[in-house]
Short mmCIF file of C-alpha atoms in Angstrom, two decimals:
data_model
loop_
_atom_site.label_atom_id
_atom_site.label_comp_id
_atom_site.label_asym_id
_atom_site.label_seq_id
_atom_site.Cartn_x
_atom_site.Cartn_y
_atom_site.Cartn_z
CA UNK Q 1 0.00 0.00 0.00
CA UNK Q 2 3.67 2.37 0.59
CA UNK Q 3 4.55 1.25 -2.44
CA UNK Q 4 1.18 2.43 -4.39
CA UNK Q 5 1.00 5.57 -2.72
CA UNK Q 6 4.79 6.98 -3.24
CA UNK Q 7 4.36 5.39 -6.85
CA UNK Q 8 1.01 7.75 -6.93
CA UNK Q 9 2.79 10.88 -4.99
CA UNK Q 10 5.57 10.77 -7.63
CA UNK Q 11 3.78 10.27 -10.72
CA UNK Q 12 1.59 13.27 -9.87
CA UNK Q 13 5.09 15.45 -9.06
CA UNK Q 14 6.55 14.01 -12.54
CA UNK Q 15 3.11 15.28 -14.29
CA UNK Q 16 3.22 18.63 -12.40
CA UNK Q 17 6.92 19.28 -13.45
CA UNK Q 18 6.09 18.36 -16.87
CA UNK Q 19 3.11 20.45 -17.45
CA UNK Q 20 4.71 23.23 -15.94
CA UNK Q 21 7.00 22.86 -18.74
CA UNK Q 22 4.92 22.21 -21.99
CA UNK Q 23 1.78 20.12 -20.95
CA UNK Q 24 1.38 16.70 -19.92
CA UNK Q 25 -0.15 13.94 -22.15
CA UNK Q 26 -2.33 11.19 -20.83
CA UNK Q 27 -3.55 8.38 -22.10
CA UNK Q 28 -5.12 4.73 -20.61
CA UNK Q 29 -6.05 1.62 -21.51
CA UNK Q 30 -8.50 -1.16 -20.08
CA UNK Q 31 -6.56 -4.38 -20.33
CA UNK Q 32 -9.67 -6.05 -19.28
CA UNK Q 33 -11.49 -4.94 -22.78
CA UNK Q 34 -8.77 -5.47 -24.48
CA UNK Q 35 -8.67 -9.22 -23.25
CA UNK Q 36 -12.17 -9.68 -23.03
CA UNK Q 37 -11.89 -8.74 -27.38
CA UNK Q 38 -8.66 -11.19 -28.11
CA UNK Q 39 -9.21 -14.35 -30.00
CA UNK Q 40 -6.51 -16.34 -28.60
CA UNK Q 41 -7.03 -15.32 -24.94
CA UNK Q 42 -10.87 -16.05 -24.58
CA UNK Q 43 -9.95 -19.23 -26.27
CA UNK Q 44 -6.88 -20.03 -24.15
CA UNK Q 45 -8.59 -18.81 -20.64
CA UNK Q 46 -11.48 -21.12 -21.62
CA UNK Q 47 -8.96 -24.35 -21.96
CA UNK Q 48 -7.96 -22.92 -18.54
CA UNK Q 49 -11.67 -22.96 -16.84
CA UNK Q 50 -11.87 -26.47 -18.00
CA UNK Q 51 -9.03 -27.37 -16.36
CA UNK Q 52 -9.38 -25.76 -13.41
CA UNK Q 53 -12.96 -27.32 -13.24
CA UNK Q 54 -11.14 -30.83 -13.41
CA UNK Q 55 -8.59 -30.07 -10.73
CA UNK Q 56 -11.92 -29.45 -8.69
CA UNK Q 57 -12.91 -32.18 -9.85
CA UNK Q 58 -9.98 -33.84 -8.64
CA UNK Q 59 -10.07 -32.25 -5.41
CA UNK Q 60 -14.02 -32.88 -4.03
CA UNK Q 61 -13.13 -36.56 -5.02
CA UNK Q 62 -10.51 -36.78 -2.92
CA UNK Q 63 -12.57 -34.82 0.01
CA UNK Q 64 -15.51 -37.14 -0.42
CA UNK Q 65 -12.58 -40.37 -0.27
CA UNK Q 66 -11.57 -38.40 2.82
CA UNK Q 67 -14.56 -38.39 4.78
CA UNK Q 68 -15.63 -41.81 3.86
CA UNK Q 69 -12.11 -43.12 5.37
CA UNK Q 70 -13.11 -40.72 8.61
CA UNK Q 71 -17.04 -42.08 8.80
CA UNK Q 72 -15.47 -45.57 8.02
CA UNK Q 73 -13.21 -45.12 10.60
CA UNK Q 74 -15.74 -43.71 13.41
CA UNK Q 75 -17.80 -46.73 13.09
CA UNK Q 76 -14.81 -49.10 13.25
CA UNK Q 77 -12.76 -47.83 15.99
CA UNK Q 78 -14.54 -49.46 18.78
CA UNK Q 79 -13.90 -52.66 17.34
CA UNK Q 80 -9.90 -52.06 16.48
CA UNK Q 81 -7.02 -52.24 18.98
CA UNK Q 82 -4.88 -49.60 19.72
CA UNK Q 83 -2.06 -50.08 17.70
CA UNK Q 84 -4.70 -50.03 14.44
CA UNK Q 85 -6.77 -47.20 15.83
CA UNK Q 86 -2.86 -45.22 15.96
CA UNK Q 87 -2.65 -46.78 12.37
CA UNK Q 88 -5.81 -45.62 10.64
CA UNK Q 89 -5.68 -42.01 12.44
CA UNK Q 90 -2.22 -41.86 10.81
CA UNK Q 91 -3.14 -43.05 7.53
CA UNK Q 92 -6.14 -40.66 7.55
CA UNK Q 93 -3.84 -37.54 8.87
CA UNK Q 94 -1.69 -38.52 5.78
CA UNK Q 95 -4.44 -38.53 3.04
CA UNK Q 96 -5.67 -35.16 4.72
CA UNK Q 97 -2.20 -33.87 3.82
CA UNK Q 98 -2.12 -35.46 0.47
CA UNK Q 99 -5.36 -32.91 0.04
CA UNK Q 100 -3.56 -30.14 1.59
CA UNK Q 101 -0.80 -30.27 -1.28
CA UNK Q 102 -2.83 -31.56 -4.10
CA UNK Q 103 -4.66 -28.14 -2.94
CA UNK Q 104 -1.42 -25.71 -2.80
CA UNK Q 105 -0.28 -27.21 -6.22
CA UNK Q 106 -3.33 -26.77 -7.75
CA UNK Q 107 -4.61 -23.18 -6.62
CA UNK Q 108 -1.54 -21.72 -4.73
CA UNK Q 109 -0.29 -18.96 -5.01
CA UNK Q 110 2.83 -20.55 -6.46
CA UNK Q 111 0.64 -23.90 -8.13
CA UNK Q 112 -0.57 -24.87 -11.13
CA UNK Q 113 -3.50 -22.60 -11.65
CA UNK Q 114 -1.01 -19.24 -11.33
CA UNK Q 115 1.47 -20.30 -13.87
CA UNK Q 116 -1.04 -21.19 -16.60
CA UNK Q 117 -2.59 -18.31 -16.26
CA UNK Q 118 0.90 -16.49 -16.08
CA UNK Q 119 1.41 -18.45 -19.76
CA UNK Q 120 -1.63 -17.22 -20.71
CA UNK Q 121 -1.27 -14.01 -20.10
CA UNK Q 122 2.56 -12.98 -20.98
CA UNK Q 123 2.01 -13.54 -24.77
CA UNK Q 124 -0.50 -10.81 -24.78
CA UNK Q 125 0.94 -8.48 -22.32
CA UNK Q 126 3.73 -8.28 -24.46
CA UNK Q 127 1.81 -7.68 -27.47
CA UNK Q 128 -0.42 -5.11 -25.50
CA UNK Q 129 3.00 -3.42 -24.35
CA UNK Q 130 4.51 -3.13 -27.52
CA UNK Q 131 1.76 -1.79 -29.03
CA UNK Q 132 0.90 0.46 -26.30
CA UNK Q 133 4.52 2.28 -26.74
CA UNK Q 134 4.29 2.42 -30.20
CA UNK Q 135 1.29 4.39 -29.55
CA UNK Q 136 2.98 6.62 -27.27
CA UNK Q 137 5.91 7.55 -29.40
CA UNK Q 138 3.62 8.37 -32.00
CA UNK Q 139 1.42 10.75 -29.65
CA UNK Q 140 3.88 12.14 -28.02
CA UNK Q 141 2.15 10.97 -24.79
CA UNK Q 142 4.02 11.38 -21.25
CA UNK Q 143 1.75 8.62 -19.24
CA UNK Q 144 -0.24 5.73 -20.46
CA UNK Q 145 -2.47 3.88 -17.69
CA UNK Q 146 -3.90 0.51 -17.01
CA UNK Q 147 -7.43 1.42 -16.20
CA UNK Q 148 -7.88 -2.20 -14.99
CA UNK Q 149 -4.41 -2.42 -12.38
CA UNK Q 150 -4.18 -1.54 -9.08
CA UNK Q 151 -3.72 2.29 -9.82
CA UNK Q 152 -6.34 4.13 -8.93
CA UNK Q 153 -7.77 6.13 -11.51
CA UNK Q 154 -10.47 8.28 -10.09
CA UNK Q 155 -11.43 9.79 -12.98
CA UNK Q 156 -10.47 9.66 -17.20
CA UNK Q 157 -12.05 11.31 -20.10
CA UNK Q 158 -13.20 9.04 -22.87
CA UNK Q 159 -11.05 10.99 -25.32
CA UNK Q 160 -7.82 9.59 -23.49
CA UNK Q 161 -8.78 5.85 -23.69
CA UNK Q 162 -6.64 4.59 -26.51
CA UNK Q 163 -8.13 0.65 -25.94
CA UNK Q 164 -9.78 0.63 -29.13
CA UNK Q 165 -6.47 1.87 -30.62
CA UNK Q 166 -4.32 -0.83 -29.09
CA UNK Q 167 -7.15 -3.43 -29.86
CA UNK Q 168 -7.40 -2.31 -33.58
CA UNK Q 169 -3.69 -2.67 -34.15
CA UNK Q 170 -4.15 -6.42 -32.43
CA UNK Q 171 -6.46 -7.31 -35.17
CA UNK Q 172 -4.29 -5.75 -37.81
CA UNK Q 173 -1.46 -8.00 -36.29
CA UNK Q 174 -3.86 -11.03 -36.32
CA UNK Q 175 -4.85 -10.36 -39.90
CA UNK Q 176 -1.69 -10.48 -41.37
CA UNK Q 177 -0.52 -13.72 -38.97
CA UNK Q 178 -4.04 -15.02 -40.67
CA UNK Q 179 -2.65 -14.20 -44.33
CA UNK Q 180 0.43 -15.60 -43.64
CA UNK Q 181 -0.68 -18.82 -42.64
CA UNK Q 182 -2.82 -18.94 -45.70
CA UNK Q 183 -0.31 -18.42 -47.58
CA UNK Q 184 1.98 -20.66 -46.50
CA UNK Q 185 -0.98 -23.52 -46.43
CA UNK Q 186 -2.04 -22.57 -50.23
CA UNK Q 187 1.97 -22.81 -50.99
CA UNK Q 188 2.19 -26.21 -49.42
CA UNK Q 189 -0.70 -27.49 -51.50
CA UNK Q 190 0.88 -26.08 -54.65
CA UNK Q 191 4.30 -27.72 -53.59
CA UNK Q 192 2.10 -31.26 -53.34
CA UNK Q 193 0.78 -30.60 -57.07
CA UNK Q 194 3.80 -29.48 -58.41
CA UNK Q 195 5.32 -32.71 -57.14
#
């Protein structure tokens, strides 16, 4: 929270220093339009949800196996000795831990669910980025914005969202890769023919 508010204090300083010297330029972006409009993400987050509905899966069958070996073992235990009562409360202790990891490699914060979407992501952050400081350079502007981040933007006139720019420029990009791989296709079938 420091860290967001010094990074707030001193952006505002930079932008007063620069206007006081010709004007400061502003533009933003909502990475969660622009994500919510790209092909390849929607299709790549939805491969995600499906597999983060079968680690859930995974996970309530192994809670359900859990508490069957704990009911199983409540009716039981008047019947066993000691030494097997200390047995089955330490083989049900160790399936409760299995859970516990198969849990925190799954949806940790560190697990499985983070890095794929980490995978996801980078490819299009990077596009985004690029894009985004081509924009800039072109503009001339001093500060672009993620409208969706943890910066606090109270307030932004319409006329300084350049989304649509950055998301027209994506489906330029796409276009072309489209062409290309057209190309290259109609190419390969010519090469077959020609052979």
């Amino acid at each position: 929270m420091k860290i967001k508010l010094f990074l707030s204090i001193f952006l505002c300083t930079l932008a007063l220093n620069i206007k006081a010297q010709r004007g400061v330029r502003i533009a933003y972006i909502d990475m969660d339009v622009i994500l919510s409009k790209n092909k390849e993400f929607v299709t790549a987050s939805q491969l995600l949800d499906e597999k983060i509905s079968q680690w859930k899966k995974e996970i309530e069958l192994k809670k359900i196996q859990l508490k069957r070996m704990e009911d199983q073992f409540a009716v039981e235990k008047i019947l066993l000795t000691p030494e097997l009562i200390a047995d089955r409360e330490l083989e049900i202790k160790d399936f409760a831990g299995e859970l516990i990891s198969l849990q925190e490699k799954r949806f940790g914060p560190n697990g499985d669910m983070m890095i794929q979407k980490n995978q996801l992501l980078k490819p299009v952050q990077d596009q985004v980025l690029s894009i985004v400081q081509v924009i800039a350079k072109e503009r001339k502007y001093d500060f672009v914005f993620d409208r969706s981040s943890d910066i606090i933007m109270l307030y932004s006139a319409k006329n300084y969202d350049i989304s649509e720019l950055v998301l027209r420029k994506i489906q330029v990009q796409e276009r072309i890769k489209e062409r290309k791989e057209k190309i290259n296709s109609v190419n390969k079938v010519l090469d077959g023919v020609n052979n």
